[in-house]
Amino acid sequence: MKKIAFLLILISNFVFAQMPNISNVWLNNSKPYTGTIGNGNQEIKLKINISEQDKNNDQEYFLSGYSLVDKNYTKFEGKLAITKYRDSKKKGSVFGEYELAEENKGKHSGIFKGKFIYTFQWDKTKEKVVGEYIEFIGDWKSYDGTLDFKTRLRNQ
């Protein structure tokens, strides 16, 4: 019943431009997002440790965590902004944009920027959200401008 109420609140709040706090979604159950970076499809992990809804703009979230490529571990901070929501009886989708700035630690640090999609399904029998899928698709550019790679990350 709580999940039905959550979904109804989520839907009605989009209509009235008030977003419920779904900051826990971006934490991904304390698991890193995994994916690829660059043409060689090198493995990348992105772990979000802090996710907070912006008090002045409930469609935006402040994120903090770290990225890991090979042995290059770099902290980042940034934001995620919800731009669109779509709902049907069994499936919901949230769309938006993100920008995450890594600590400037030299050539292998930069900015992640792109779009995301969060989809989920509602299980009537269990009365809860199931089948959550989050994907971040975008680019990573080094601060010095010498490196520019495509990125694709998703939840586990």
N, CA and C of each residue as an Amber inpcrd file, in Angstrom:
protein
   468
   0.8180000  -1.1890000   0.0000000   0.0000000   0.0000000   0.0000000
   0.8670000   1.2600000   0.0000000   1.9930000   1.1930000   0.7220000
   2.8860000   2.3530000   0.7760000   3.4270000   2.6940000  -0.5980000
   3.7360000   1.6640000  -1.3970000   4.2940000   1.9020000  -2.7300000
   3.2570000   2.5160000  -3.6570000   1.9870000   2.0860000  -3.5260000
   0.9330000   2.6870000  -4.3400000   0.8200000   4.1620000  -3.9870000
   0.8460000   4.4420000  -2.6960000   0.7830000   5.8350000  -2.2540000
   1.9810000   6.6160000  -2.7880000   3.1610000   6.0020000  -2.7590000
   4.3660000   6.6590000  -3.2890000   4.1950000   6.9850000  -4.7660000
   3.7090000   6.0190000  -5.5430000   3.5240000   6.2480000  -6.9780000
   2.4820000   7.3290000  -7.2400000   1.3920000   7.3020000  -6.4850000
   0.3750000   8.3390000  -6.6620000   0.9180000   9.7160000  -6.3060000
   1.6850000   9.7750000  -5.2470000   2.3100000  11.0480000  -4.8650000
   3.2850000  11.4950000  -5.9400000   4.0900000  10.5600000  -6.4390000
   5.0600000  10.8720000  -7.4930000   4.3560000  11.4360000  -8.7180000
   3.2790000  10.7910000  -9.1410000   2.5420000  11.2340000 -10.3230000
   1.8790000  12.5850000 -10.0720000   1.1650000  12.6990000  -8.9590000
   0.4630000  13.9600000  -8.6900000   1.4330000  15.1150000  -8.4810000
   2.5760000  14.8440000  -7.8950000   3.5380000  15.9100000  -7.6750000
   4.1510000  16.4090000  -8.9670000   4.2870000  15.5310000  -9.9550000
   4.7760000  16.0070000 -11.2560000   3.7590000  16.9570000 -11.8670000
   2.4730000  16.6230000 -11.7120000   1.4280000  17.4840000 -12.2560000
   1.4770000  18.8560000 -11.5930000   1.7140000  18.8750000 -10.2960000
   1.7460000  20.1420000  -9.5610000   3.1690000  20.6630000  -9.3670000
   4.1280000  20.1080000 -10.0940000   5.5350000  20.5280000 -10.0920000
   6.1770000  20.3860000  -8.7150000   5.7170000  19.4200000  -7.9510000
   6.3560000  19.1210000  -6.6780000   6.8030000  17.6680000  -6.7140000
   8.0750000  17.4770000  -6.5270000   8.6500000  16.1430000  -6.6290000
   8.8630000  15.5640000  -5.2360000   8.4050000  14.3230000  -4.9920000
   8.7410000  13.7050000  -3.7140000  10.2420000  13.4150000  -3.6730000
  10.7510000  13.2550000  -2.5080000  12.1790000  13.0030000  -2.3410000
  12.4840000  11.5380000  -2.6690000  13.1130000  11.3150000  -3.8230000
  13.5010000   9.9550000  -4.2230000  15.0320000   9.8270000  -4.2300000
  15.6760000  10.5670000  -3.3520000  17.1430000  10.5780000  -3.3280000
  17.7400000   9.1940000  -3.0870000  17.0410000   8.3180000  -2.3840000
  17.5690000   6.9690000  -2.1380000  17.7020000   6.1600000  -3.4160000
  16.9050000   6.4640000  -4.4320000  16.9800000   5.7460000  -5.7080000
  18.3810000   5.8530000  -6.2870000  18.9680000   7.0550000  -6.2600000
  20.2710000   7.2950000  -6.9050000  21.4150000   6.6160000  -6.1630000
  21.2000000   6.2290000  -4.8900000  22.2370000   5.5330000  -4.1250000
  22.4230000   4.0880000  -4.5880000  21.4630000   3.5600000  -5.3410000
  21.5890000   2.2350000  -5.9560000  21.8740000   1.1270000  -4.9290000
  21.1760000   1.1780000  -3.8140000  21.3450000   0.1540000  -2.7660000
  22.8030000  -0.0200000  -2.3520000  23.5490000   1.0780000  -2.3160000
  24.9710000   1.1020000  -1.9210000  25.8850000   0.3410000  -2.8780000
  25.4180000   0.0690000  -4.0780000  26.2330000  -0.6190000  -5.0840000
  26.7170000   0.3960000  -6.1200000  27.8780000   0.1590000  -6.7040000
  28.3410000   1.0780000  -7.7580000  27.5930000   0.8360000  -9.0710000
  27.4760000   1.8800000  -9.8470000  27.0230000   1.7470000 -11.2270000
  28.2290000   1.2400000 -12.0100000  28.0110000   0.3600000 -12.9560000
  29.1120000  -0.1730000 -13.7500000  28.8430000   0.0930000 -15.2220000
  29.9290000   0.1620000 -15.9760000  29.7610000   0.3940000 -17.3940000
  31.0820000   0.5230000 -18.1050000  31.0440000   1.3020000 -19.1940000
  32.2270000   1.4510000 -20.0350000  32.5150000   2.9210000 -20.3010000
  33.7980000   3.1710000 -20.6050000  34.2470000   4.5060000 -20.9740000
  35.2160000   4.3640000 -22.1370000  35.0690000   5.2230000 -23.1330000
  36.0070000   5.2410000 -24.2570000  35.6950000   4.2470000 -25.3490000
  36.5010000   4.3230000 -26.4120000  36.3190000   3.4540000 -27.5740000
  36.6850000   2.0120000 -27.2800000  37.6180000   1.7980000 -26.3710000
  38.0420000   0.4500000 -26.0240000  37.1350000  -0.2100000 -25.0150000
  36.0220000   0.4510000 -24.6840000  35.0780000  -0.0690000 -23.7030000
  35.7570000  -0.4810000 -22.3990000  36.5840000   0.4050000 -21.9010000
  37.2550000   0.1750000 -20.6320000  36.2280000   0.2270000 -19.5000000
  36.3810000  -0.6490000 -18.5150000  35.4310000  -0.7100000 -17.4130000
  35.5430000   0.5230000 -16.5250000  34.3740000   1.0150000 -16.0950000
  34.2920000   2.1350000 -15.1660000  33.2570000   1.8070000 -14.1040000
  33.5210000   2.2580000 -12.8940000  32.5590000   2.1400000 -11.7990000
  32.3380000   3.5430000 -11.2420000  31.0930000   3.8020000 -10.9020000
  30.7290000   5.0890000 -10.3260000  29.8750000   4.8030000  -9.1010000
  30.3310000   5.2210000  -7.9510000  29.6320000   4.9500000  -6.6880000
  29.1180000   6.2590000  -6.1290000  27.8190000   6.3440000  -5.8960000
  27.2120000   7.5300000  -5.2960000  27.0450000   7.2730000  -3.8080000
  27.7070000   8.0870000  -2.9940000  27.6470000   7.9460000  -1.5340000
  26.6450000   8.8870000  -0.8900000  26.4330000  10.0490000  -1.5120000
  25.5120000  11.0460000  -0.9710000  24.5490000  11.4620000  -2.0790000
  23.2720000  11.4800000  -1.7610000  22.2330000  11.9360000  -2.6670000
  21.2370000  12.7460000  -1.8570000  21.1190000  14.0370000  -2.1780000
  20.2140000  14.9160000  -1.4370000  19.3730000  15.7320000  -2.4050000
  18.0770000  15.8060000  -2.1250000  17.1910000  16.6160000  -2.9390000
  17.4380000  18.0960000  -2.6450000  17.4820000  18.9080000  -3.6970000
  17.6740000  20.3500000  -3.5520000  16.4210000  20.9450000  -2.9050000
  16.6000000  21.6720000  -1.8200000  15.4660000  22.2490000  -1.0890000
  14.7730000  23.3600000  -1.8770000  15.5010000  24.0060000  -2.7850000
  14.9340000  25.0990000  -3.5780000  14.3630000  24.6400000  -4.9150000
  14.8140000  23.4930000  -5.3960000  14.3350000  22.9520000  -6.6640000
  14.1850000  21.4430000  -6.4990000  12.9860000  20.9930000  -6.2290000
  12.7630000  19.5780000  -5.9180000  12.9400000  18.6350000  -7.1030000
  13.2320000  19.1780000  -8.2700000  13.5180000  18.3500000  -9.4380000
  15.0150000  18.0500000  -9.5620000  15.8350000  18.6140000  -8.6670000
  17.2880000  18.4290000  -8.7330000  17.8100000  17.7390000  -7.4720000
  18.8950000  16.9950000  -7.6740000  19.5450000  16.2670000  -6.5820000
  21.0390000  16.5440000  -6.6050000  21.6020000  16.7720000  -5.4440000
  23.0460000  16.9140000  -5.2850000  23.6050000  15.5130000  -5.0720000
  24.6540000  15.1680000  -5.8190000  25.2790000  13.8460000  -5.7130000
  26.7530000  13.9810000  -5.3990000  27.2700000  13.0320000  -4.6420000
  28.6910000  12.9910000  -4.3190000  29.1140000  11.5370000  -4.2250000
  30.3360000  11.2640000  -4.6740000  30.8330000   9.8930000  -4.6290000
  32.1960000   9.7990000  -5.2490000  32.4590000   8.6910000  -5.9400000
  33.7610000   8.5220000  -6.5870000  33.6210000   7.6980000  -7.8570000
  34.5800000   7.8930000  -8.7500000  34.6710000   7.0880000  -9.9680000
  35.9390000   6.2470000  -9.8840000  35.9230000   5.1120000 -10.5610000
  37.0760000   4.2250000 -10.5710000  37.2640000   3.6550000 -11.9750000
  38.4100000   3.9740000 -12.5770000  38.8170000   3.4270000 -13.8740000
  40.2340000   2.9240000 -13.6780000  40.4590000   1.6400000 -13.9550000
  41.7380000   0.9960000 -13.6320000  42.0340000   1.2340000 -12.1540000
  43.1300000   1.8930000 -11.8650000  43.4850000   2.2050000 -10.4800000
  43.2880000   3.6850000 -10.1780000  42.6190000   4.3970000 -11.0890000
  42.3910000   5.8260000 -10.9270000  41.0820000   6.0560000 -10.1670000
  41.1950000   6.3570000  -8.8730000  40.0740000   6.5910000  -7.9690000
  39.9550000   8.0980000  -7.7760000  38.7890000   8.6740000  -8.1460000
  38.6260000  10.1160000  -8.0650000  37.2690000  10.4750000  -7.4860000
  37.2470000  11.3660000  -6.5060000  36.0020000  11.8420000  -5.9260000
  35.3210000  12.8110000  -6.8900000  33.9910000  12.8590000  -6.8100000
  33.2320000  13.7940000  -7.6410000  32.0810000  14.3990000  -6.8440000
  31.5770000  15.5170000  -7.3530000  30.3600000  16.1530000  -6.8630000
  29.6040000  16.6550000  -8.0770000  28.3040000  16.7370000  -7.9590000
  27.5420000  17.2620000  -9.0800000  26.0610000  17.2220000  -8.8190000
  25.3000000  17.3130000  -9.9180000  23.8570000  17.3120000  -9.7640000
  23.1920000  16.4860000 -10.8480000  21.9790000  16.1020000 -10.5350000
  21.1150000  15.3470000 -11.4210000  19.7960000  16.1190000 -11.4580000
  19.2500000  16.3630000 -12.6320000  18.0030000  17.1130000 -12.7740000
  16.9720000  16.2980000 -13.5360000  15.7970000  16.1460000 -12.9550000
  14.6990000  15.4400000 -13.6100000  14.0220000  16.4100000 -14.5720000
  13.8400000  15.9550000 -15.8210000  13.2360000  16.8150000 -16.8330000
  11.8740000  16.3110000 -17.3090000  11.5990000  15.0230000 -17.0960000
  10.3610000  14.4540000 -17.6320000  10.0020000  13.1910000 -16.8730000
   8.7030000  12.9300000 -16.7640000   8.2140000  11.7200000 -16.1210000
   7.0900000  11.1440000 -16.9650000   7.1110000   9.8220000 -17.1500000
   6.0680000   9.1370000 -17.8960000   5.5960000   7.9460000 -17.0720000
   4.2750000   7.7480000 -17.0180000   3.7380000   6.6600000 -16.2070000
   2.6370000   5.9260000 -16.9620000   2.6290000   4.6200000 -16.7900000
   1.5090000   3.7940000 -17.2410000   1.1020000   2.9610000 -16.0350000
   0.1240000   2.0950000 -16.1960000  -0.3530000   1.3280000 -15.0440000
   0.7110000   0.4200000 -14.4420000   1.6090000  -0.0950000 -15.2840000
   2.5820000  -1.0670000 -14.7980000   4.0160000  -0.5650000 -14.8050000
   4.2940000   0.5190000 -15.5330000   5.6820000   0.9480000 -15.6940000
   5.7880000   2.4680000 -15.6190000   6.8360000   2.9260000 -14.9450000
   7.0960000   4.3510000 -14.8810000   8.4960000   4.6430000 -15.3790000
   8.6910000   5.8300000 -15.9290000  10.0020000   6.2500000 -16.4200000
  10.2650000   7.6850000 -15.9920000  11.4840000   7.9230000 -15.5330000
  11.9250000   9.2600000 -15.1530000  13.1370000   9.5760000 -16.0210000
  13.1260000  10.7340000 -16.6630000  14.1990000  11.1490000 -17.5620000
  14.8620000  12.4060000 -17.0180000  16.1370000  12.5730000 -17.3400000
  16.8030000  13.7830000 -16.9030000  18.2250000  13.8970000 -17.3980000
  18.9390000  14.8540000 -16.8020000  20.3210000  15.1490000 -17.1570000
  21.1790000  15.1500000 -15.9050000  22.4700000  14.9110000 -16.0990000
  23.4010000  14.9150000 -14.9700000  24.7040000  15.5990000 -15.3710000
  25.3910000  16.1330000 -14.3650000  26.7400000  16.6760000 -14.5380000
  27.4980000  16.4320000 -13.2400000  28.5990000  15.6990000 -13.3520000
  29.4030000  15.3210000 -12.1910000  30.8460000  15.7590000 -12.4300000
  31.3680000  16.5980000 -11.5560000  32.7270000  17.1310000 -11.7010000
  33.6640000  16.4120000 -10.7370000  34.6850000  15.7860000 -11.2990000
  35.6860000  15.1030000 -10.4820000  36.6670000  16.1180000  -9.8930000
  37.3360000  15.7170000  -8.8020000  38.4340000  16.5220000  -8.2650000
  39.4840000  16.6730000  -9.3580000  40.0720000  17.8370000  -9.4490000
  41.0880000  18.0590000 -10.4760000  42.4160000  17.4870000  -9.9960000
  42.6990000  16.2630000 -10.4590000  43.9230000  15.5610000 -10.0530000
  44.8360000  15.2900000 -11.2400000  44.7090000  16.1130000 -12.2890000
  45.5750000  15.9320000 -13.4380000  44.8380000  15.4840000 -14.6730000
  45.5890000  14.8950000 -15.5980000  45.0810000  14.5350000 -16.9210000
  43.8870000  13.5900000 -16.8940000  43.8150000  12.7270000 -15.8910000
  42.7570000  11.7200000 -15.8570000  41.6120000  12.0970000 -14.9240000
  41.3040000  13.3890000 -14.8490000  40.1240000  13.8400000 -14.1200000
  39.3890000  14.8460000 -14.9920000  38.0700000  14.8720000 -14.8460000
  37.2750000  15.7430000 -15.6930000  35.8190000  15.7700000 -15.2700000
  34.9400000  15.9410000 -16.2570000  33.5110000  16.1110000 -15.9910000
  32.7000000  15.0720000 -16.7690000  31.7980000  14.3970000 -16.0490000
  30.8100000  13.5130000 -16.6500000  29.5700000  14.3550000 -16.9240000
  29.0110000  14.2110000 -18.1150000  27.8260000  14.9810000 -18.4640000
  26.9880000  14.1810000 -19.4450000  25.6620000  14.1470000 -19.2150000
  24.8130000  13.4150000 -20.1310000  23.3790000  13.3250000 -19.6620000
  22.7020000  12.2720000 -20.1070000  21.2950000  12.0470000 -19.8010000
  21.1460000  10.7180000 -19.0590000  20.0370000  10.6120000 -18.3180000
  19.7590000   9.3610000 -17.6210000  18.3060000   8.9790000 -17.8300000
  18.0440000   7.7110000 -17.5780000  16.6770000   7.1990000 -17.5500000
  16.5690000   6.2360000 -16.3720000  15.4890000   6.3810000 -15.6390000
  15.1820000   5.5010000 -14.5140000  13.8190000   4.8920000 -14.8090000
  13.7620000   3.5800000 -14.9790000  12.4900000   2.8970000 -15.2090000
  12.2370000   1.9120000 -14.0810000  10.9780000   1.7220000 -13.8010000
  10.5860000   0.7990000 -12.7300000   9.2170000   0.2350000 -13.0420000
   8.9080000  -0.8860000 -12.4150000   7.6130000  -1.5340000 -12.5830000
   6.9500000  -1.6600000 -11.2250000   5.6360000  -1.7210000 -11.2490000
   4.8650000  -1.8810000 -10.0250000   4.3230000  -3.3030000  -9.9660000
   4.6630000  -4.0260000  -8.8870000   4.1670000  -5.3840000  -8.6660000
   2.9390000  -5.2920000  -7.7610000   1.7530000  -5.5570000  -8.3240000
   0.5090000  -5.4360000  -7.5600000   0.4370000  -6.4220000  -6.4060000
   0.8980000  -7.6490000  -6.6470000   0.7820000  -8.6700000  -5.6100000
   1.6930000  -8.3770000  -4.4170000   2.8890000  -7.8800000  -4.6830000
   3.8170000  -7.5570000  -3.5960000   3.6520000  -6.1250000  -3.1090000
   2.9110000  -5.3180000  -3.8810000   2.6890000  -3.9050000  -3.5910000
   3.9940000  -3.1540000  -3.3570000   4.8880000  -3.2870000  -4.3540000
   6.1400000  -2.5590000  -4.2680000   6.7510000  -2.3570000  -5.6500000
   7.7030000  -1.4410000  -5.6950000   8.4280000  -1.1760000  -6.9290000
   9.4240000  -2.3050000  -7.1520000   9.4460000  -2.8290000  -8.3670000
  10.3900000  -3.8930000  -8.7500000  10.9820000  -3.5360000 -10.1080000
  11.9840000  -4.2710000 -10.5050000  12.5490000  -4.0900000 -11.8320000
  13.0990000  -2.6990000 -12.0770000  13.7610000  -2.1390000 -11.0770000
  14.3390000  -0.8130000 -11.2480000  15.5500000  -0.8840000 -12.1790000
  15.5980000   0.0310000 -13.1310000  16.7130000   0.0980000 -14.0710000
  17.1080000   1.5580000 -14.2240000  18.3870000   1.8380000 -14.0060000
  18.9090000   3.1930000 -14.1380000  20.0950000   3.1440000 -15.0940000
  20.0850000   4.0440000 -16.0750000  21.1860000   4.1010000 -17.0300000
  21.5970000   5.5520000 -17.2480000  22.9150000   5.7780000 -17.1930000
  23.5160000   7.0810000 -17.4510000  24.2880000   6.9780000 -18.7680000
  23.9420000   7.8130000 -19.7430000  24.6150000   7.8020000 -21.0430000
  25.1320000   9.2080000 -21.3120000  26.4270000   9.3280000 -21.5950000
  26.9600000  10.6570000 -21.8400000  28.4120000  10.6590000 -22.2390000
  29.0940000  11.6940000 -21.7910000  30.4950000  11.9100000 -22.1310000
  31.2920000  12.2310000 -20.8740000  32.5740000  11.9650000 -20.9650000
  33.5230000  12.3980000 -19.9480000  34.6010000  13.1850000 -20.6800000
  34.8590000  14.4140000 -20.2040000  35.8960000  15.2430000 -20.8140000
  36.8890000  15.6530000 -19.7490000  38.1810000  15.5040000 -20.0670000
  39.2210000  15.8990000 -19.1150000  39.2540000  17.4200000 -19.0070000
  39.6980000  17.8940000 -17.8540000  39.7700000  19.3340000 -17.6180000
  40.7050000  20.0310000 -18.5970000  41.7840000  19.3580000 -18.9930000
  42.7350000  20.0000000 -19.9080000  42.2900000  19.9030000 -21.3670000
  41.1680000  19.2330000 -21.6320000  40.6060000  19.1630000 -22.9750000
  41.2590000  18.1620000 -23.9100000  42.2200000  17.3880000 -23.4410000
  42.9150000  16.4500000 -24.3130000  42.1990000  15.1020000 -24.4390000
  41.3220000  14.7750000 -23.5090000  40.6170000  13.4930000 -23.5340000
  39.1070000  13.7270000 -23.5560000  38.4060000  12.9530000 -24.3790000
  36.9560000  13.0640000 -24.5130000  36.4200000  11.6710000 -24.8350000
  35.6690000  11.0760000 -23.9080000  35.2120000   9.7040000 -24.0750000
  33.7060000   9.5940000 -23.8700000  33.0860000   8.6690000 -24.5890000
  31.6780000   8.2980000 -24.3720000  31.6270000   7.4140000 -23.1320000
  30.5600000   7.5690000 -22.3700000  30.3590000   6.7300000 -21.1770000
  28.9610000   6.1460000 -21.1880000  28.8580000   4.9870000 -20.5770000
  27.5650000   4.3280000 -20.4220000  27.6410000   3.5300000 -19.1340000
  26.7620000   3.8740000 -18.1780000  26.7500000   3.2200000 -16.8710000
  25.3230000   2.7750000 -16.5490000  25.2110000   1.6970000 -15.7640000
  23.8920000   1.2550000 -15.3400000  23.9800000   0.6100000 -13.9580000
  22.8200000   0.5030000 -13.3410000  22.7820000  -0.1230000 -12.0140000
  22.9190000  -1.6260000 -12.1410000  23.2650000  -2.2580000 -11.0170000
  23.4500000  -3.7170000 -11.0110000  22.2130000  -4.3930000 -10.4730000
